[in-house]
CSV table of C-alpha atoms in Angstrom, one decimal:
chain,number,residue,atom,x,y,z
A,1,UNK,CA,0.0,0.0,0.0
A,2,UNK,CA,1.3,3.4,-1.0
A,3,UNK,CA,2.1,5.8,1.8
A,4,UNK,CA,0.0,8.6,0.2
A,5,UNK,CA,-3.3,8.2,-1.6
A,6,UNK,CA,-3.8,11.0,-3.9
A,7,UNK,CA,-7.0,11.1,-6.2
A,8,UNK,CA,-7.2,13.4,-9.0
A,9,UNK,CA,-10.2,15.2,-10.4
A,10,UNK,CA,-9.7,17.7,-13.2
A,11,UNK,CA,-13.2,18.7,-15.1
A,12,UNK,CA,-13.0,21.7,-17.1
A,13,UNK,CA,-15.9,23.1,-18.5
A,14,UNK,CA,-15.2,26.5,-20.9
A,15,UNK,CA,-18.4,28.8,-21.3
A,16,UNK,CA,-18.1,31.9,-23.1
A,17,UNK,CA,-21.0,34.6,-22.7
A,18,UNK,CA,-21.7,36.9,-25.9
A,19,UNK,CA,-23.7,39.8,-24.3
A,20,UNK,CA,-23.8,38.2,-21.4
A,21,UNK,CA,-27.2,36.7,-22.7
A,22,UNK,CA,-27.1,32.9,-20.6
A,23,UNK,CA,-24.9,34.1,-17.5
A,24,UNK,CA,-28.1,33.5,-15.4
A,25,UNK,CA,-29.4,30.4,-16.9
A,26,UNK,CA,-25.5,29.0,-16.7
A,27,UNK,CA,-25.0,29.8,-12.8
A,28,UNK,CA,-28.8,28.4,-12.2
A,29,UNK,CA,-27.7,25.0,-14.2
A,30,UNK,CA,-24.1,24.5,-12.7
A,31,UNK,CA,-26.0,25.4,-8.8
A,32,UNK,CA,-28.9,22.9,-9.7
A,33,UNK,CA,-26.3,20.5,-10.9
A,34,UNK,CA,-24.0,20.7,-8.2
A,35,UNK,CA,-21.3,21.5,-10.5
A,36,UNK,CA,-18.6,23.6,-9.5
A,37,UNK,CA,-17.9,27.2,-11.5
A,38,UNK,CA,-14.1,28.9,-11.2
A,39,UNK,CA,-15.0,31.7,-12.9
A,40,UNK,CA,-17.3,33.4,-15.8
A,41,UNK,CA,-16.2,34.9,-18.5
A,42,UNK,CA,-18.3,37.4,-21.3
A,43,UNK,CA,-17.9,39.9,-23.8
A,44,UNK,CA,-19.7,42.9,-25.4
A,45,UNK,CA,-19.4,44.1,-29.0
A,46,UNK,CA,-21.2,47.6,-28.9
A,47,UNK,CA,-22.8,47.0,-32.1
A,48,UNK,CA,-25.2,44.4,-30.1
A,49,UNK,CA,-26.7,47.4,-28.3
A,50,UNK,CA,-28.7,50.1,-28.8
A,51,UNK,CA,-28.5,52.6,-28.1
A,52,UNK,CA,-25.2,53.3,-27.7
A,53,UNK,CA,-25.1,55.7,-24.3
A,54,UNK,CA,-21.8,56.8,-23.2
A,55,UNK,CA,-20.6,54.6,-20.4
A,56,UNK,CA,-22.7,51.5,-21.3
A,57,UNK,CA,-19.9,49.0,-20.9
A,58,UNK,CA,-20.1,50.4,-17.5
A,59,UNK,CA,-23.9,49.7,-16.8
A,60,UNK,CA,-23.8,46.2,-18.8
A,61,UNK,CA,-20.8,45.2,-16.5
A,62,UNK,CA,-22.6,45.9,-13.6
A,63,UNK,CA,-25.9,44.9,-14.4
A,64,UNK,CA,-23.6,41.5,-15.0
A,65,UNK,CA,-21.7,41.4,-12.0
A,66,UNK,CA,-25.7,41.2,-10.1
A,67,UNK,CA,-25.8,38.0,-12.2
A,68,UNK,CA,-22.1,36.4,-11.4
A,69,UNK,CA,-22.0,35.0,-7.4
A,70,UNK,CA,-19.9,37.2,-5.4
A,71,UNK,CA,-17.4,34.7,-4.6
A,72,UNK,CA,-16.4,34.8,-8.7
A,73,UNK,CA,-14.3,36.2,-10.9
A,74,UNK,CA,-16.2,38.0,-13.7
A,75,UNK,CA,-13.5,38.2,-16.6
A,76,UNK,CA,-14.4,40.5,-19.8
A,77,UNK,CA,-12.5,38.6,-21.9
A,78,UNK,CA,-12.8,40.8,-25.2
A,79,UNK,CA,-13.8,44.2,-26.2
A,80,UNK,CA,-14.2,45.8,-29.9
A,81,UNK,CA,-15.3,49.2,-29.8
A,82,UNK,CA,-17.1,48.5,-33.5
């Protein structure tokens, strides 16, 4: 028998958001689930809203961070100002 018993469980599971449209429905599932969620990651093209206010990456980014559990990174992962 081995001195040290070491078991290893590596499940990674890569969601991307575009306009943060299924951040909810994403947490809900991997809660339900009892899956377990390191971080969320999104982007926002500005051409998907309108209309275009100044500082609306701003208020989507907030409006998202309502949606994303405290205790997780919210990661913008791309920006194109059009």
């Amino acid at each position: 028998s081995s001195f040290f018993h070491l078991e290893h469980k590596l499940i990674l599971i890569f969601v991307f958001f575009r306009q943060s449209a299924w951040i909810s429905e994403f947490i809900n599932f991997m809660k339900t689930n009892n899956i377990p969620v390191d971080f969320v990651s999104t982007h926002e093209y500005p051409t998907d809203h309108s209309p275009l206010t100044r500082g609306w990456l701003k208020t989507i980014i907030s409006q998202t961070r309502n949606l994303v559990p405290s205790n997780l990174p919210l990661m913008y992962s791309e920006y194109n100002d059009g």
